[in-house]
Coordinates of C-alpha atoms and ligand atoms in Angstrom, one line a residue:
M1 CA 0.1 -0.1 -0.2
S2 CA 2.9 2.2 0.9
L3 CA 4.4 1.6 -2.6
L4 CA 1.0 2.2 -4.4
R5 CA 0.7 5.2 -2.4
Q6 CA 4.4 6.3 -3.6
L7 CA 4.4 5.4 -7.2
P8 CA 3.7 8.2 -9.8
V9 CA 0.1 8.2 -11.5
S10 CA 1.3 8.2 -15.1
D11 CA -0.4 6.9 -18.4
D12 CA 2.9 5.1 -19.0
L13 CA 2.6 3.3 -15.7
S14 CA 0.2 0.6 -15.2
V15 CA 0.2 -1.6 -11.9
S16 CA -1.0 -5.0 -11.0
V17 CA -1.3 -5.8 -7.2
Y18 CA -1.6 -9.5 -6.7
A19 CA -2.6 -10.8 -3.1
D20 CA -3.8 -14.3 -2.1
R21 CA -6.5 -12.5 0.1
V22 CA -8.4 -9.5 -0.5
I23 CA -6.3 -6.5 -0.6
G24 CA -6.6 -4.9 2.9
P25 CA -5.0 -3.9 6.2
G26 CA -3.4 -7.5 6.8
R27 CA -2.5 -9.5 9.5
A28 CA -1.3 -6.6 11.6
Y29 CA -4.2 -4.0 11.4
A30 CA -7.4 -6.1 11.0
E31 CA -8.4 -6.2 14.7
E32 CA -11.3 -4.6 15.5
S33 CA -11.0 -4.3 19.2
D34 CA -10.0 -1.1 20.9
S35 CA -7.5 -3.0 23.3
A36 CA -5.0 -3.7 20.3
L37 CA -3.2 -0.7 19.9
L38 CA -0.5 0.3 17.5
N39 CA 3.2 0.0 19.2
R40 CA 4.5 3.2 17.2
Q41 CA 2.7 6.6 18.2
A42 CA 0.3 8.1 15.5
F43 CA 3.1 10.4 13.9
A44 CA 5.5 7.4 12.8
M45 CA 2.9 5.6 10.9
S46 CA 2.0 7.7 7.5
I47 CA 2.5 5.3 4.7
S48 CA 4.1 8.3 2.6
A49 CA 7.6 9.4 3.4
E50 CA 7.0 12.7 1.8
E51 CA 3.7 13.3 3.8
P52 CA 4.8 12.2 7.2
D53 CA 2.0 13.9 8.7
E54 CA -0.2 11.8 6.6
F55 CA -1.8 9.5 9.4
V56 CA -2.1 12.0 12.2
D57 CA -4.1 14.4 9.7
W58 CA -6.5 11.4 8.7
C59 CA -7.1 10.6 12.4
R60 CA -7.8 14.3 12.7
M61 CA -10.2 14.3 10.2
N62 CA -11.8 10.8 10.9
E63 CA -11.4 9.9 14.7
P64 CA -10.3 13.0 16.4
E65 CA -11.0 11.6 19.9
L66 CA -8.4 8.9 19.2
L67 CA -5.6 11.5 19.6
V68 CA -5.5 12.2 23.2
D69 CA -1.7 12.8 22.9
G70 CA -1.9 14.5 19.5
G71 CA 0.6 12.9 17.2
H72 CA 1.9 11.0 20.0
S73 CA -1.0 8.9 20.8
F74 CA -1.2 5.3 20.4
V75 CA -4.3 4.6 18.5
P76 CA -6.1 1.5 18.1
R77 CA -5.2 -0.7 15.2
W78 CA -8.5 -0.7 13.6
A79 CA -8.1 2.8 12.9
Y80 CA -5.0 2.3 11.3
G81 CA -6.6 -0.5 8.9
R82 CA -9.7 2.2 8.1
Y83 CA -6.5 4.6 7.1
L84 CA -4.8 2.1 4.8
R85 CA -8.2 0.9 3.2
Q86 CA -9.1 4.7 2.2
S87 CA -5.4 5.5 1.2
T88 CA -5.7 2.4 -1.0
Q89 CA -9.2 3.5 -2.4
A90 CA -8.1 6.8 -3.2
R91 CA -5.2 5.5 -4.9
A92 CA -7.2 3.1 -7.0
L93 CA -9.3 6.0 -8.4
D94 CA -6.0 8.1 -9.1
F95 CA -4.6 5.0 -11.0
G96 CA -8.3 4.4 -12.7
D97 CA -7.9 1.8 -15.5
S98 CA -3.9 1.6 -14.9
L99 CA -4.5 -0.5 -11.9
T100 CA -5.4 -4.0 -11.9
R101 CA -6.1 -6.1 -8.5
I102 CA -5.8 -9.8 -8.9
T103 CA -6.7 -12.1 -5.9
G104 CA -4.4 -15.1 -6.3
R105 CA -1.1 -16.5 -5.3
V106 CA 2.1 -16.2 -7.3
T107 CA 3.9 -19.3 -7.3
D108 CA 6.8 -18.6 -9.6
A109 CA 8.8 -15.7 -11.2
A110 CA 11.3 -15.8 -14.1
R111 CA 13.0 -13.5 -16.2
E112 CA 12.0 -14.1 -19.7
G113 CA 13.9 -11.7 -22.1
D114 CA 13.4 -8.1 -20.6
V115 CA 10.3 -9.1 -18.8
W116 CA 9.2 -10.8 -15.8
R117 CA 6.9 -14.0 -16.1
L118 CA 4.8 -14.6 -13.2
V119 CA 2.8 -17.9 -12.6
V120 CA -0.5 -17.0 -10.7
Q121 CA -2.9 -19.7 -8.9
R122 CA -6.3 -18.5 -8.7
P123 CA -8.9 -20.8 -6.7
G124 CA -10.9 -22.8 -9.2
H125 CA -8.8 -21.5 -12.2
A126 CA -5.9 -23.1 -14.1
P127 CA -2.4 -21.6 -13.5
E128 CA -2.2 -18.5 -15.5
T129 CA 1.0 -16.5 -16.8
H130 CA 1.3 -12.8 -16.3
R131 CA 4.0 -10.5 -17.9
H132 CA 5.5 -7.3 -16.2
D133 CA 8.6 -5.2 -16.7
V134 CA 9.1 -4.9 -13.0
V135 CA 8.4 -7.1 -10.0
V136 CA 8.3 -5.9 -6.3
L137 CA 8.0 -8.8 -3.6
A138 CA 5.9 -7.5 -0.5
L139 CA 5.2 -10.4 1.0
G140 CA 4.7 -9.7 4.5
S141 CA 6.3 -10.9 8.1
S142 CA 7.2 -14.2 8.9
P143 CA 4.8 -16.7 9.9
P144 CA 4.0 -18.0 13.7
A145 CA 6.6 -20.7 14.9
D146 CA 5.7 -23.7 16.4
P147 CA 8.5 -24.5 18.8
Y148 CA 6.5 -27.3 20.7
R149 CA 5.1 -28.9 17.5
L150 CA 1.3 -28.2 18.7
E151 CA -0.1 -27.1 15.3
G152 CA -3.5 -29.3 14.8
T153 CA -3.4 -29.8 18.6
E154 CA -7.0 -29.3 20.4
R155 CA -7.2 -26.4 22.4
Y156 CA -4.4 -24.7 20.7
T157 CA -4.1 -21.9 18.5
Q158 CA -1.1 -21.4 16.4
D159 CA -1.4 -17.4 15.3
P160 CA -3.1 -15.1 17.6
Y161 CA -4.4 -12.9 14.7
P162 CA -7.2 -12.4 14.2
V163 CA -7.8 -12.2 18.0
D164 CA -11.5 -13.3 17.5
G165 CA -10.2 -16.8 16.2
W166 CA -9.4 -17.9 19.7
L167 CA -11.0 -15.5 22.1
P168 CA -14.3 -17.5 22.6
S169 CA -12.6 -20.6 23.4
V170 CA -10.4 -18.9 26.1
L171 CA -13.2 -16.7 27.4
A172 CA -15.5 -20.1 27.8
G173 CA -12.3 -21.4 30.2
N174 CA -10.8 -20.7 33.5
T175 CA -7.1 -21.1 32.7
A176 CA -5.1 -20.1 29.4
A177 CA -1.7 -19.6 28.7
V178 CA -0.1 -17.7 25.7
I179 CA 3.6 -18.8 24.9
G180 CA 5.8 -15.7 24.0
T181 CA 6.3 -12.5 25.9
G182 CA 6.5 -10.2 23.0
L183 CA 4.1 -7.5 21.5
S184 CA 1.7 -10.4 20.1
A185 CA 1.5 -12.0 23.7
I186 CA 0.7 -8.6 25.3
D187 CA -2.0 -8.3 22.6
V188 CA -3.4 -11.6 23.8
A189 CA -3.3 -10.2 27.2
L190 CA -4.8 -7.0 26.6
A191 CA -7.6 -8.6 24.8
V192 CA -8.8 -11.0 27.6
R193 CA -8.7 -8.0 29.8
A194 CA -10.8 -5.9 27.6
R195 CA -13.6 -8.7 27.7
N196 CA -13.4 -8.7 31.6
W197 CA -12.5 -12.4 31.5
A198 CA -12.2 -13.7 35.1
G199 CA -9.9 -16.3 34.3
R200 CA -6.1 -16.7 35.1
L201 CA -3.8 -16.2 32.1
L202 CA -0.2 -17.5 32.2
M203 CA 2.4 -15.6 30.0
A204 CA 5.5 -17.7 29.3
S205 CA 8.6 -17.8 27.3
R206 CA 11.9 -19.0 27.4
Q207 CA 13.6 -15.9 28.7
G208 CA 10.7 -14.0 30.0
V209 CA 11.9 -10.7 28.2
L210 CA 9.2 -8.2 27.8
P211 CA 9.5 -5.1 25.8
D212 CA 10.3 -1.7 27.5
V213 CA 7.6 1.0 28.6
R214 CA 7.6 4.0 26.1
S215 CA 9.0 6.7 27.8
D216 CA 7.7 10.3 27.2
L217 CA 11.0 12.1 26.4
E218 CA 11.2 14.0 23.0
P219 CA 13.1 11.9 20.5
M220 CA 16.8 13.0 20.1
D221 CA 17.9 15.4 18.0
F222 CA 21.5 14.7 18.1
D223 CA 22.9 14.0 14.7
P224 CA 26.3 13.1 14.4
D225 CA 27.9 11.8 11.1
V226 CA 27.7 8.3 11.9
G227 CA 28.1 7.4 8.1
A228 CA 31.6 9.3 8.3
L229 CA 32.5 7.2 11.6
I230 CA 31.6 4.0 9.9
R231 CA 33.6 5.1 6.7
R232 CA 36.7 5.7 8.5
V233 CA 36.7 2.1 10.6
R234 CA 35.8 0.6 7.3
L235 CA 38.9 2.1 5.7
K236 CA 41.1 0.9 8.4
H237 CA 39.6 -2.9 9.0
G238 CA 37.6 -3.6 6.1
G239 CA 34.5 -4.0 8.4
L240 CA 32.7 -3.1 11.6
E241 CA 33.8 -5.5 14.8
W242 CA 31.5 -5.9 17.7
E243 CA 34.0 -3.8 19.3
D244 CA 33.7 -0.9 17.0
V245 CA 29.7 -1.0 16.9
T246 CA 29.9 -0.8 20.7
N247 CA 32.4 2.2 20.6
I248 CA 30.3 4.0 18.1
V249 CA 27.2 3.4 20.0
D250 CA 29.3 4.5 23.4
Y251 CA 30.3 7.6 21.6
L252 CA 26.4 8.5 20.7
A253 CA 25.6 7.9 24.1
V254 CA 28.3 10.4 25.8
G255 CA 26.9 12.9 23.2
E256 CA 23.6 12.5 25.2
G257 CA 25.2 12.9 28.4
L258 CA 25.0 8.9 29.0
R259 CA 27.8 6.8 30.4
R260 CA 28.6 3.5 29.0
S261 CA 27.7 1.9 32.5
E262 CA 24.3 3.2 32.4
V263 CA 23.5 1.7 28.7
R264 CA 25.1 -1.8 29.9
A265 CA 23.1 -1.7 33.1
A266 CA 19.7 -0.9 30.7
F267 CA 20.8 -3.9 28.4
R268 CA 21.4 -5.9 31.8
A269 CA 18.1 -4.9 33.5
I270 CA 15.7 -5.4 30.2
S271 CA 17.4 -8.8 29.5
E272 CA 16.0 -10.3 33.1
P273 CA 12.8 -12.0 33.2
A274 CA 10.1 -9.3 33.6
G275 CA 7.6 -11.0 36.0
A276 CA 8.6 -9.2 39.0
R277 CA 8.9 -5.8 37.0
L278 CA 5.3 -6.2 35.6
A279 CA 3.5 -5.8 39.1
G280 CA 5.2 -2.4 39.7
F281 CA 3.5 -1.2 36.2
S282 CA 0.0 -1.3 38.1
G283 CA 0.7 2.2 39.8
R284 CA 2.8 4.2 37.4
P285 CA 4.5 2.3 34.5
A286 CA 8.0 3.4 33.9
S287 CA 11.0 2.8 31.3
I288 CA 14.0 0.7 32.6
A289 CA 16.1 3.8 31.6
P290 CA 14.1 6.4 29.6
E291 CA 17.4 7.9 28.1
V292 CA 18.8 4.9 27.3
Q293 CA 15.4 3.8 25.4
R294 CA 15.8 7.2 23.8
L295 CA 19.2 6.3 22.4
V296 CA 18.1 2.9 21.5
I297 CA 15.3 4.0 19.5
C298 CA 17.4 6.6 17.6
V299 CA 20.2 3.8 16.5
A300 CA 17.1 1.7 15.4
Q301 CA 15.7 4.4 13.6
Y302 CA 18.6 6.1 11.6
Y303 CA 21.7 4.2 12.4
A304 CA 20.9 0.3 12.7
N305 CA 21.0 -0.6 9.0
D306 CA 24.3 1.4 8.3
L307 CA 26.0 -0.2 11.3
W308 CA 24.6 -3.7 10.2
S309 CA 25.4 -3.5 6.8
A310 CA 29.1 -2.4 7.5
M311 CA 29.3 -5.4 10.1
T312 CA 31.6 -8.2 9.8
R313 CA 30.1 -11.8 9.7
S314 CA 31.8 -12.2 13.6
A315 CA 30.4 -8.9 14.6
R316 CA 26.6 -9.9 13.4
S317 CA 26.9 -13.2 15.1
A318 CA 28.1 -11.3 18.5
M319 CA 25.0 -8.8 18.1
V320 CA 22.6 -11.8 17.4
A321 CA 23.9 -13.7 20.5
T322 CA 24.4 -10.6 23.1
A323 CA 22.6 -7.5 22.1
H324 CA 19.6 -8.4 19.6
V325 CA 17.1 -9.6 22.2
P326 CA 17.6 -6.3 24.6
F327 CA 18.0 -4.3 22.0
Q328 CA 14.5 -5.2 20.3
A329 CA 12.8 -4.9 24.0
L330 CA 14.3 -1.2 24.5
A331 CA 13.6 -0.2 20.9
N332 CA 10.0 -1.3 20.5
P333 CA 8.7 -0.2 23.8
L334 CA 4.9 -0.8 25.0
P335 CA 2.6 2.2 25.2
A336 CA 2.4 3.2 28.9
R337 CA -1.4 2.3 28.9
S338 CA -0.9 -0.9 27.9
A339 CA 1.8 -1.5 30.5
Q340 CA -0.6 -0.3 33.2
V341 CA -3.3 -2.8 32.3
L342 CA -0.6 -5.7 32.5
G343 CA 0.6 -4.4 35.7
D344 CA -3.1 -4.2 37.0
M345 CA -3.5 -8.0 35.9
V346 CA -0.6 -8.9 37.7
V347 CA -1.7 -7.6 40.8
D348 CA -5.2 -8.9 40.6
G349 CA -3.6 -12.5 39.9
A350 CA -5.2 -12.4 36.6
L351 CA -1.6 -12.6 34.9
T352 CA 1.2 -14.4 35.5
V353 CA 4.4 -14.3 33.6
R354 CA 7.0 -17.3 33.5
H355 CA 10.5 -17.6 32.0
G356 CA 12.3 -21.0 31.2
V357 CA 9.7 -22.7 29.5
R358 CA 11.3 -26.2 28.3
D359 CA 7.8 -27.6 26.9
V360 CA 4.2 -27.1 26.1
A361 CA 2.4 -30.4 25.5
P362 CA -1.3 -31.6 25.3
S363 CA -3.2 -33.3 28.4
A364 CA -6.2 -35.2 28.9
T365 CA -7.8 -31.8 30.2
G366 CA -5.9 -29.1 28.0
L367 CA -2.1 -28.3 27.9
V368 CA 0.6 -28.6 30.3
V369 CA 3.2 -26.0 30.5
S370 CA 6.9 -26.7 32.0
S371 CA 8.9 -23.8 33.0
A372 CA 11.1 -22.8 35.6
V373 CA 8.7 -23.1 38.2
G374 CA 7.7 -26.8 37.3
D375 CA 4.5 -27.9 35.6
E376 CA 1.6 -26.0 35.2
A377 CA -1.8 -27.2 33.5
V378 CA -4.0 -24.9 31.5
E379 CA -7.1 -25.3 29.4
Y380 CA -6.2 -23.5 26.5
V381 CA -2.7 -22.2 24.7
V382 CA -2.5 -19.2 22.3
N383 CA 1.2 -19.3 20.6
A384 CA 2.6 -15.8 20.2
T385 CA 6.0 -17.0 18.9
R386 CA 7.4 -16.2 15.6
T387 CA 10.2 -17.6 13.2
P388 CA 13.0 -15.5 12.7
A389 CA 12.5 -12.4 10.3
G390 CA 12.3 -13.1 6.9
A391 CA 11.0 -16.6 6.9
P392 CA 8.5 -16.8 4.0
S393 CA 4.9 -17.5 4.9
G394 CA 2.9 -20.4 3.7
A395 CA 1.6 -17.9 0.9
A396 CA 5.3 -17.0 -0.1
A397 CA 7.1 -20.2 0.3
S398 CA 6.8 -21.7 -3.3
L399 CA 7.6 -18.1 -5.0
V400 CA 10.6 -17.5 -2.9
S401 CA 11.9 -21.1 -3.3
S402 CA 11.2 -21.0 -7.1
L403 CA 13.5 -17.7 -7.1
V404 CA 16.4 -19.2 -4.9
Y405 CA 16.4 -22.6 -7.1
A406 CA 16.6 -20.8 -10.1
G407 CA 19.5 -18.5 -8.7
T408 CA 17.5 -15.6 -9.5
A409 CA 17.8 -14.7 -5.7
R410 CA 19.9 -15.7 -2.9
R411 CA 18.9 -16.6 0.7
N412 CA 20.3 -14.1 3.3
P413 CA 21.9 -16.2 6.3
Y414 CA 20.3 -13.5 8.9
G415 CA 17.0 -13.2 7.4
G416 CA 15.0 -13.4 3.8
L417 CA 16.5 -12.8 0.5
R418 CA 19.9 -10.9 -0.4
V419 CA 19.2 -7.1 -1.3
N420 CA 21.1 -4.1 -2.1
V421 CA 21.0 -2.0 0.8
D422 CA 20.7 1.2 -1.5
D423 CA 17.5 0.5 -3.6
N424 CA 16.1 -2.8 -2.1
A425 CA 16.9 -4.6 -5.4
I426 CA 16.9 -8.3 -5.0
I427 CA 20.6 -9.6 -5.3
G428 CA 21.3 -12.8 -7.4
R429 CA 23.7 -15.7 -7.6
D430 CA 26.1 -13.7 -9.3
G431 CA 26.1 -11.0 -6.4
A432 CA 24.8 -8.5 -8.8
S433 CA 21.5 -6.6 -8.5
V434 CA 18.6 -8.5 -10.6
P435 CA 17.1 -6.0 -13.0
G436 CA 13.5 -5.3 -12.2
L437 CA 13.2 -7.1 -9.1
Y438 CA 12.6 -5.6 -5.6
A439 CA 11.7 -6.5 -2.2
L440 CA 10.1 -4.9 0.6
G441 CA 9.3 -5.5 4.1
E442 CA 10.5 -8.7 6.3
I443 CA 11.7 -10.3 3.1
A444 CA 14.3 -7.7 2.7
S445 CA 15.6 -8.3 5.9
G446 CA 19.3 -9.9 6.9
D447 CA 21.0 -7.3 4.9
L448 CA 19.0 -4.4 6.2
Y449 CA 18.2 -4.9 10.2
Y450 CA 15.6 -3.0 10.6
I451 CA 13.0 -3.1 7.9
S452 CA 9.5 -3.8 9.0
S453 CA 7.9 -1.0 10.8
I454 CA 6.0 1.3 8.7
A455 CA 8.2 4.2 9.2
K456 CA 11.4 1.8 7.7
I457 CA 8.6 0.4 5.2
R458 CA 7.7 4.0 3.7
R459 CA 11.1 5.1 3.3
R460 CA 12.2 1.9 1.4
A461 CA 8.9 2.1 -0.8
R462 CA 9.7 5.5 -1.6
A463 CA 13.2 4.3 -2.9
V464 CA 11.6 1.4 -4.9
A465 CA 8.9 3.6 -6.3
R466 CA 11.7 6.5 -7.5
S467 CA 13.5 3.5 -8.9
I468 CA 10.5 2.4 -10.8
A469 CA 9.7 5.5 -11.9
E470 CA 13.3 6.4 -13.4
Q471 CA 13.0 3.0 -15.2
V472 CA 9.5 3.9 -16.6
G473 CA 10.8 7.5 -17.3
P474 CA 8.9 10.1 -19.5
V475 CA 7.9 7.8 -22.1
P476 CA 6.9 9.5 -25.1
V477 CA 3.0 8.9 -26.3
P478 CA 2.2 6.7 -27.9
V479 CA 4.4 4.0 -26.6
P480 CA 2.7 1.2 -24.6
A481 CA 2.2 1.3 -20.9
A482 CA 5.1 -0.2 -18.9
P483 CA 3.4 -2.6 -16.5
V484 CA 4.6 -3.2 -12.8
A485 CA 3.5 -6.0 -10.8
V486 CA 3.3 -5.9 -6.9
S487 CA 3.2 -9.4 -5.0
G488 CA 1.9 -9.4 -1.9
G489 CA -1.0 -7.3 -0.4
Ligands
FAD501 C1 0.9 -8.2 14.6 C2 1.9 -7.2 13.8 C3 1.7 -5.7 14.4 C4 2.2 -4.6 14.0 N1 2.5 -3.6 14.5 C5 3.1 -2.7 14.0 C6 3.0 -1.4 14.4 O1 2.2 -0.9 15.5 N2 3.8 -0.1 13.9 C7 4.6 -0.7 13.1 O2 5.2 0.6 12.2 N3 4.8 -1.7 12.4 C8 4.2 -2.9 12.8 N4 4.2 -4.1 12.4 C9 4.8 -4.3 11.3 C10 4.3 -4.0 9.8 O3 3.9 -2.6 9.9 C11 3.1 -4.8 9.4 O4 3.9 -6.1 9.5 C12 2.8 -4.8 7.9 O5 1.8 -4.9 8.0 C13 3.7 -5.3 7.1 O6 3.2 -5.0 5.6 P1 3.6 -6.5 4.4 O7 2.7 -5.4 3.5 O8 4.8 -6.4 4.4 O9 2.7 -7.6 5.1 P2 1.2 -7.9 5.0 O10 0.4 -7.0 5.4 O11 1.2 -9.1 5.8 O12 0.8 -8.3 3.4 C14 1.5 -9.4 2.7 C15 0.5 -9.9 1.8 O13 1.0 -10.6 0.6 C16 0.4 -11.8 0.8 N5 1.4 -12.7 0.1 C17 2.4 -13.3 0.3 N6 3.2 -14.2 -0.6 C18 2.4 -14.1 -1.6 C19 2.2 -14.6 -2.9 N7 3.2 -15.4 -3.3 N8 1.1 -14.2 -3.7 C20 0.2 -13.4 -3.6 N9 0.1 -12.8 -2.4 C21 1.1 -12.9 -1.4 C22 0.1 -12.5 2.3 O14 -0.6 -13.3 2.1 C23 -0.2 -11.0 2.8 O15 -1.5 -10.9 2.7 C24 3.3 -5.4 12.8 C25 3.6 -6.4 12.3 C26 2.7 -7.3 12.9 C27 3.0 -8.6 12.3

């Protein structure tokens, strides 16, 4: 939708959108419940990089009561879904006959001379072939994981979205568990609380790490030329070692008046199992270290991709092993309102957080969760764990495999497919950008560390839109239209 929003409307450009469901807000924004909030403030959620206030303006026009804190408000996901729907409808009118929407699954993409040949499976139809000059893969987020091999088990839901899929079953019982302690697990807890469920929810994961609570400090305005620093270290050593990365982050911290020890302490504290911390949220939820959180958000927003792409293989391994989990927990904090609800639930005995989960197994009456405190029986389990970023969903699997098998694309050991970090072009077996093939969203993760928030997607989508606009160029009439395909919703 962000790409569509940012592509030029031109008689010389025709666009086809392929999606295996009705094109709409998708998994993240289809929830109707008021309890499911965006995890970014409204000001970060426009799908247009050139009109960053677009979503706030949409709220002002359509749902002004949601902007309790102006652009800093966390609004419900349903409102964002409506914004996306309306934006897409408006774009469809702009494009008119130049936009075609095809409900079907793209299972193969291959270069045929100067064009791409897509194979599309539509329910009840024989496979169809469509041809386009440019293809953009926007295949969505990685699917839920199944760490305890429970898919298909009774009283178990593999995907927490949509919430309505499992909510009636949980509400009908007295005990349930959610596996995972990330933002999706928190959505599960908030959803049962919003329905005044009187039962007891166990939230359990291996490490028990929960996101930090969003502080209300203004974003950092400190803006040193980290690019120059990275270039200097690269010239000297060929790539950033993990020590170089921590030195650069320390340098940024010092610029904010923070000591290295404070940054280290915040990373250690957020890595601790969060059960005990949650009870304190009932009073006034607070960040573990507001200034460190602000620094980490700034690094995530502005520097993480540059740092990551300059890092050596061993530096990346060190990052994944030591800093990735606490970095994510600090960089993606919870709205304070949500943290307070969780705190109240803990104080009431409605929510218990466990760490050290070893197993979740079916039993005669439901399932048993084995954690650091022993075995606990529950009537229902909702899974909120995810496969690593960039793992293709069921819908995307065949297309991604066909591209990799043919050597058109390469898998990235840290995520989805290899991409050129400058313009999101897919990198092929020979290490060069593949002409006319781009990736957006999580499938582009691996070369890019931080890719899937809307704030990132919109900037990357603008870069891809610009490349396409350049490729299409000001074509003189009456040369026929140059078609573009966007695969995925
Ligand atoms: C639960 C959740 C909450 C999130 N909340 C936020 C938030 O609050 N703020 C924020 O900034 N970011 C958030 N994100 C991150 C990001 O904004 C969303 O993931 C966003 O929806 C990504 O959009 P997308 O188009 O890449 O994926 P999707 O919306 O998932 O769309 C991809 C579509 O492509 C289809 N598809 C895949 N393969 C094929 C194929 N071969 N043929 C045809 N169709 C195919 C899929 O079925 C799917 O419908 C959230 C992510 C999740 C998962």
